Coordinates of C-alpha atoms in Angstrom, one line a residue:
Chain A
X1 CA -54.7 -32.3 -5.4
X2 CA -55.0 -29.5 -2.8
X3 CA -53.8 -26.3 -3.1
X4 CA -51.3 -25.1 -0.5
X5 CA -50.3 -21.7 0.6
X6 CA -46.5 -21.8 0.5
X7 CA -44.3 -18.9 1.7
X8 CA -40.6 -18.6 1.1
X9 CA -38.0 -16.5 3.1
X10 CA -35.2 -15.5 1.4
X11 CA -32.8 -14.3 3.6
X12 CA -29.0 -12.9 3.3
X13 CA -26.7 -15.6 4.7
X14 CA -25.0 -15.1 7.6
X15 CA -22.0 -13.1 7.7
X16 CA -22.8 -11.5 4.5
X17 CA -22.7 -7.8 4.3
X18 CA -26.2 -7.0 4.4
X19 CA -26.3 -2.9 3.5
X20 CA -30.2 -3.0 3.3
X21 CA -30.1 -4.5 7.2
X22 CA -27.5 -2.0 7.9
X23 CA -29.2 1.0 6.7
X24 CA -32.3 -0.4 8.5
X25 CA -30.5 -0.9 11.7
X26 CA -29.2 2.4 12.0
X27 CA -32.2 4.1 11.3
X28 CA -33.7 2.0 14.3
X29 CA -31.1 3.3 16.4
X30 CA -31.8 6.9 15.6
X31 CA -35.2 6.3 16.6
X32 CA -34.3 4.9 19.9
X33 CA -34.5 1.3 19.3
X34 CA -30.5 0.5 21.2
X35 CA -31.8 -3.0 22.0
X36 CA -32.2 -3.9 18.5
X37 CA -28.6 -5.6 18.1
X38 CA -28.8 -6.4 14.5
X39 CA -31.2 -6.4 11.5
X40 CA -31.5 -8.8 8.3
X41 CA -33.3 -7.8 5.5
X42 CA -34.6 -10.8 3.1
X43 CA -38.2 -10.9 1.3
X44 CA -40.9 -13.2 1.2
X45 CA -42.6 -15.1 -1.5
X46 CA -45.8 -16.7 -1.5
X47 CA -46.5 -19.3 -4.1
X48 CA -50.2 -20.9 -4.7
X49 CA -49.1 -24.8 -5.3
X50 CA -51.5 -27.8 -6.2
X51 CA -50.1 -30.7 -4.7
X52 CA -51.6 -34.1 -3.3
X53 CA -49.5 -32.9 0.4
X54 CA -48.2 -30.5 2.0
X55 CA -44.8 -32.5 1.7
X56 CA -45.1 -32.3 -1.8
X57 CA -45.8 -28.8 -2.1
X58 CA -43.0 -28.4 0.1
X59 CA -40.6 -30.6 -2.1
X60 CA -41.7 -28.9 -5.4
X61 CA -40.8 -25.3 -4.0
X62 CA -37.8 -26.2 -2.4
X63 CA -36.6 -27.4 -6.1
X64 CA -37.6 -23.7 -7.4
X65 CA -35.6 -22.6 -4.6
X66 CA -32.4 -24.2 -6.0
X67 CA -32.9 -23.2 -9.2
X68 CA -34.7 -19.6 -9.3
X69 CA -36.1 -18.3 -6.2
X70 CA -32.6 -17.9 -4.1
X71 CA -29.4 -17.4 -5.2
X72 CA -26.9 -20.1 -3.3
X73 CA -23.9 -18.1 -3.3
X74 CA -25.5 -15.2 -1.2
X75 CA -28.8 -16.2 0.0
X76 CA -30.5 -19.0 2.5
X77 CA -34.5 -19.9 2.0
X78 CA -37.0 -21.5 4.1
X79 CA -40.2 -22.9 2.9
X80 CA -43.6 -23.4 4.6
X81 CA -46.5 -25.0 3.2
X82 CA -49.3 -23.8 5.0
X83 CA -53.0 -25.8 5.4
X84 CA -55.0 -27.0 2.4
X85 CA -57.9 -25.1 1.0
Chain B
X1 CA -15.4 -11.5 -36.3
X2 CA -18.8 -12.2 -36.2
X3 CA -20.2 -11.0 -32.4
X4 CA -23.5 -11.8 -31.6
X5 CA -25.4 -9.0 -29.2
X6 CA -27.8 -10.2 -26.9
X7 CA -31.0 -8.4 -26.5
X8 CA -33.2 -8.8 -23.4
X9 CA -36.7 -7.1 -22.6
X10 CA -35.0 -4.1 -20.6
X11 CA -31.4 -4.2 -22.0
X12 CA -30.0 -0.7 -22.8
X13 CA -26.7 -1.2 -23.7
X14 CA -26.8 -3.6 -26.7
X15 CA -26.9 -0.6 -29.0
X16 CA -23.5 0.5 -27.5
X17 CA -22.1 -2.8 -27.6
X18 CA -23.1 -3.0 -31.5
X19 CA -21.6 0.2 -31.9
X20 CA -18.4 -0.5 -29.9
X21 CA -17.8 -4.0 -31.9
X22 CA -18.2 -2.0 -35.1
X23 CA -15.3 0.4 -34.2
X24 CA -13.2 -2.4 -33.3
X25 CA -13.6 -3.7 -37.0
X26 CA -15.9 -6.7 -35.9
X27 CA -19.5 -7.5 -37.4
X28 CA -21.9 -7.3 -34.6
X29 CA -25.7 -8.6 -34.8
X30 CA -28.3 -8.7 -32.4
X31 CA -29.8 -11.9 -31.1
X32 CA -33.4 -11.5 -29.6
X33 CA -33.5 -13.3 -26.6
X34 CA -35.9 -15.7 -27.4
X35 CA -34.0 -17.3 -30.3
X36 CA -32.3 -20.6 -29.6
X37 CA -29.5 -20.2 -31.9
X38 CA -26.4 -17.7 -31.8
X39 CA -26.5 -18.3 -35.9
X40 CA -22.5 -18.7 -36.2
X41 CA -21.3 -16.1 -33.8
X42 CA -17.6 -15.7 -33.1
X43 CA -18.4 -14.2 -29.8
X44 CA -21.1 -12.8 -27.6
X45 CA -21.3 -10.0 -25.9
X46 CA -24.3 -10.0 -22.9
X47 CA -24.9 -6.1 -22.5
X48 CA -26.0 -3.8 -19.7
X49 CA -29.3 -2.9 -19.0
X50 CA -32.3 -4.5 -16.8
X51 CA -33.5 -7.5 -18.0
X52 CA -36.6 -8.7 -17.2
X53 CA -36.6 -5.7 -15.0
X54 CA -34.2 -7.0 -12.6
X55 CA -37.2 -8.9 -11.0
X56 CA -36.3 -11.3 -8.2
X57 CA -32.6 -10.8 -8.4
X58 CA -30.7 -8.9 -11.6
X59 CA -30.1 -11.9 -14.1
X60 CA -32.0 -14.0 -12.4
X61 CA -34.7 -14.5 -14.9
X62 CA -32.5 -13.8 -17.6
X63 CA -30.6 -16.6 -17.3
X64 CA -33.5 -18.9 -18.2
X65 CA -34.1 -16.9 -21.6
X66 CA -34.2 -19.4 -24.4
X67 CA -31.2 -17.9 -26.0
X68 CA -29.1 -18.8 -22.9
X69 CA -28.8 -22.5 -23.4
X70 CA -26.7 -21.5 -26.6
X71 CA -24.7 -18.7 -24.6
X72 CA -24.0 -21.4 -22.3
X73 CA -23.0 -24.2 -24.4
X74 CA -20.9 -22.1 -26.7
X75 CA -19.0 -20.6 -23.6
X76 CA -18.4 -24.3 -22.6
X77 CA -17.0 -25.2 -26.0
X78 CA -14.5 -22.1 -25.4
X79 CA -16.4 -19.5 -26.9
X80 CA -15.4 -15.8 -26.1
X81 CA -18.2 -14.5 -24.0
X82 CA -18.4 -11.1 -22.8
X83 CA -21.1 -10.2 -20.1
X84 CA -21.1 -6.0 -19.2
X85 CA -22.9 -4.6 -16.1
X86 CA -26.1 -6.2 -16.2
X87 CA -24.7 -9.2 -18.8
X88 CA -22.1 -9.6 -15.8
X89 CA -24.9 -10.5 -13.4
X90 CA -26.4 -12.7 -15.8
X91 CA -23.5 -14.7 -16.4
X92 CA -22.9 -15.1 -12.6
X93 CA -26.6 -16.2 -12.5
X94 CA -26.1 -18.7 -15.0
X95 CA -22.8 -20.2 -13.8
X96 CA -20.6 -19.3 -16.1
X97 CA -19.0 -16.8 -13.4
X98 CA -18.2 -17.5 -9.6
X99 CA -19.6 -15.1 -7.2
X100 CA -22.6 -13.0 -7.2
X101 CA -23.2 -9.0 -7.6
X102 CA -24.9 -7.3 -4.2
X103 CA -26.9 -4.4 -3.3
X104 CA -24.2 -1.5 -3.7
X105 CA -22.9 -0.7 -0.2
X106 CA -23.9 2.8 -0.4
X107 CA -27.6 1.7 -1.4
X108 CA -27.6 3.7 -4.3
X109 CA -27.6 3.7 -7.7
X110 CA -24.1 4.8 -8.9
X111 CA -23.5 6.5 -12.0
X112 CA -20.4 8.2 -12.4
X113 CA -16.9 7.3 -14.3
X114 CA -14.6 5.0 -12.4
X115 CA -11.2 4.1 -12.8
X116 CA -9.5 0.7 -13.0
X117 CA -6.4 -0.6 -13.1
X118 CA -5.6 -4.0 -15.6
X119 CA -4.7 -6.6 -13.7
X120 CA -4.2 -9.1 -16.6
X121 CA -3.8 -8.3 -20.4
X122 CA -3.0 -11.9 -21.2
X123 CA -6.6 -12.7 -21.7
X124 CA -8.6 -12.6 -25.1
X125 CA -10.2 -9.3 -24.0
X126 CA -7.4 -7.4 -22.8
X127 CA -4.7 -8.3 -25.1
X128 CA -4.7 -4.5 -26.2
X129 CA -4.2 -2.8 -22.6
X130 CA -0.8 -2.8 -20.7
X131 CA -0.4 -4.5 -17.6
X132 CA -1.0 -1.7 -14.7
X133 CA -2.7 0.7 -17.1
X134 CA -5.2 2.4 -15.4
X135 CA -8.5 3.0 -17.6
X136 CA -11.6 5.4 -17.0
X137 CA -14.9 4.4 -18.1
X138 CA -18.4 5.1 -16.8
X139 CA -20.5 2.6 -14.1
X140 CA -24.3 2.7 -13.7
X141 CA -25.6 0.2 -11.2
X142 CA -27.3 -0.7 -8.1
X143 CA -26.1 -3.9 -7.9
X144 CA -22.5 -3.9 -8.8
X145 CA -20.9 -5.3 -5.1
X146 CA -19.1 -8.2 -6.3
X147 CA -19.1 -11.0 -4.0
X148 CA -17.6 -14.4 -3.5
X149 CA -16.9 -17.1 -0.9
X150 CA -13.6 -16.9 0.6
X151 CA -12.5 -20.0 -1.1
X152 CA -13.5 -19.0 -4.3
X153 CA -12.0 -15.4 -3.8
X154 CA -8.6 -17.1 -3.1
X155 CA -8.8 -19.1 -6.4
X156 CA -9.8 -15.7 -8.4
X157 CA -6.8 -14.2 -6.9
X158 CA -4.3 -17.2 -7.0
X159 CA -4.9 -18.0 -10.7
X160 CA -4.8 -14.2 -11.5
X161 CA -8.4 -14.2 -12.8
X162 CA -9.1 -10.8 -11.6
X163 CA -8.8 -8.7 -14.3
X164 CA -10.1 -5.0 -13.3
X165 CA -9.7 -3.8 -10.0
X166 CA -11.1 -0.2 -8.9
X167 CA -8.2 2.2 -8.2
X168 CA -7.7 5.8 -8.3
X169 CA -6.0 7.8 -11.2
X170 CA -2.6 6.2 -10.3
X171 CA -3.6 2.7 -9.9
X172 CA -3.8 2.9 -6.1
X173 CA -6.2 0.6 -4.4
X174 CA -7.6 2.7 -1.8
X175 CA -11.0 2.4 0.2
X176 CA -12.1 5.7 -1.6
X177 CA -11.7 4.4 -4.9
X178 CA -13.8 1.4 -4.3
X179 CA -17.4 2.8 -5.6
X180 CA -19.8 -0.2 -4.5
X181 CA -17.9 -2.3 -1.5
X182 CA -16.5 -5.0 -4.1
X183 CA -14.7 -7.8 -2.4
X184 CA -10.8 -7.0 -3.1
X185 CA -12.2 -3.8 -5.4
X186 CA -13.0 -6.6 -8.2
X187 CA -14.5 -4.9 -11.4
X188 CA -13.8 -7.8 -13.8
X189 CA -13.2 -11.6 -13.2
X190 CA -12.6 -14.3 -15.9
X191 CA -13.4 -17.7 -15.9
X192 CA -10.8 -20.4 -15.4
X193 CA -10.4 -20.9 -19.0
X194 CA -10.2 -17.5 -19.7
X195 CA -12.8 -17.1 -22.6
X196 CA -15.8 -15.9 -20.3
X197 CA -15.5 -12.2 -19.2
X198 CA -17.8 -10.4 -16.6
X199 CA -17.6 -6.5 -15.8
X200 CA -19.3 -4.2 -14.1
X201 CA -18.2 -0.7 -15.3
X202 CA -18.9 0.4 -19.0
X203 CA -16.2 0.0 -22.0
X204 CA -19.0 0.2 -24.5
X205 CA -20.0 3.8 -23.4
X206 CA -16.2 4.7 -23.5
X207 CA -15.4 3.7 -26.9
X208 CA -14.7 7.3 -28.8
X209 CA -13.5 10.4 -27.2
X210 CA -16.8 12.6 -27.8
X211 CA -18.1 10.0 -25.0
X212 CA -15.4 11.2 -22.7
X213 CA -13.2 8.3 -22.8
X214 CA -11.9 5.7 -25.4
X215 CA -10.4 3.5 -22.7
X216 CA -12.9 0.9 -23.5
X217 CA -12.2 0.3 -26.9
X218 CA -9.0 -1.6 -26.7
X219 CA -11.5 -4.4 -25.0
X220 CA -13.5 -4.4 -27.9
X221 CA -10.3 -4.7 -30.4
X222 CA -9.1 -7.2 -28.3
X223 CA -12.3 -9.5 -29.0
X224 CA -12.4 -9.1 -32.2
X225 CA -8.6 -9.8 -33.0
X226 CA -8.8 -12.7 -30.7
X227 CA -11.9 -14.0 -32.4
X228 CA -9.9 -13.6 -35.7
X229 CA -6.9 -14.8 -34.7
X230 CA -8.5 -18.3 -33.6
X231 CA -10.5 -18.4 -37.0
X232 CA -7.0 -18.2 -39.0
X233 CA -5.5 -21.0 -36.7
X234 CA -8.1 -23.1 -37.6
X235 CA -8.1 -22.6 -41.0
X236 CA -4.5 -23.9 -41.6
X237 CA -2.7 -27.0 -40.4
X238 CA 0.4 -24.4 -40.2
X239 CA -2.0 -22.7 -37.3
X240 CA -2.4 -25.7 -35.2
X241 CA 0.6 -24.6 -32.9
X242 CA -0.6 -21.0 -32.8
X243 CA -4.1 -22.3 -32.1
X244 CA -3.1 -24.2 -29.5
X245 CA -0.6 -21.5 -28.1
X246 CA -3.7 -19.4 -28.0
X247 CA -5.8 -22.0 -26.1
X248 CA -3.2 -22.7 -23.6
X249 CA -2.9 -18.5 -23.3
X250 CA -7.1 -18.3 -22.7
X251 CA -6.6 -21.6 -20.0
X252 CA -4.5 -19.6 -18.1

């Protein structure tokens, strides 16, 4: 068993109104960042997972995403397992 | 009418719901979230608050509290379940109601009275209202912005499952009357069978004039009477027809 740091990025689904992203977008625009055309705000979750391989750690965490970490109605997620230690 | 009021760590409207059921003539009972049984309850209320601190997403952790297996099983058998505010969020997360409650469009915690138009009076939760009646009660939430995919939304509307809609004092569904950005001004919905209700505003905080409004009381009276009706029907053979028609009505 190795330990993997697994990063989960949870983001609002495309097309869904993201009020936080909109607020940040307009704040950036007022700071002069007119070149920023869109902002989406999500969240990052980091898990330390004991698993035989990165693929196994990823699979476990994807299951956890479906059950708990993301809401399938409103959010997408991306799971990345990083190097064993 | 024995009504279970579920208390999670962080619930803060369980006492309001308890008192509301009492005022409506029912017998409320608290059920702690770590219990696994509803103890013979005839209806369940999932109250407002911040269950488990709203961590991750409102309702996301609460739906895995031990009592929720019993609540889901009870609902699947046709038992009456009402989720108010945070309770609505919990029921959506638990898959008993479709859609989700997103952050308010304003990004602010909204805490003020709102008005809603009663869209459906044929449910176990709204029999004591008049169709089109405009009611006033408080809302108090940061995440009350109802969202569902376009297919789900069309189903809700097509099947008449939008029970309450934010409106102005005359029942007009205007942009200004929508406090949180909810799609189609949705304030409350029922499931397809009609036995599970979710709503963001607080009928439990509007059950006597001293609170500024008593417009929430009929909801609890409807619930208590619906439960009593189904119990009587179950007790008598002659009641079988009434039970069937009540069930048919609930399933609409």
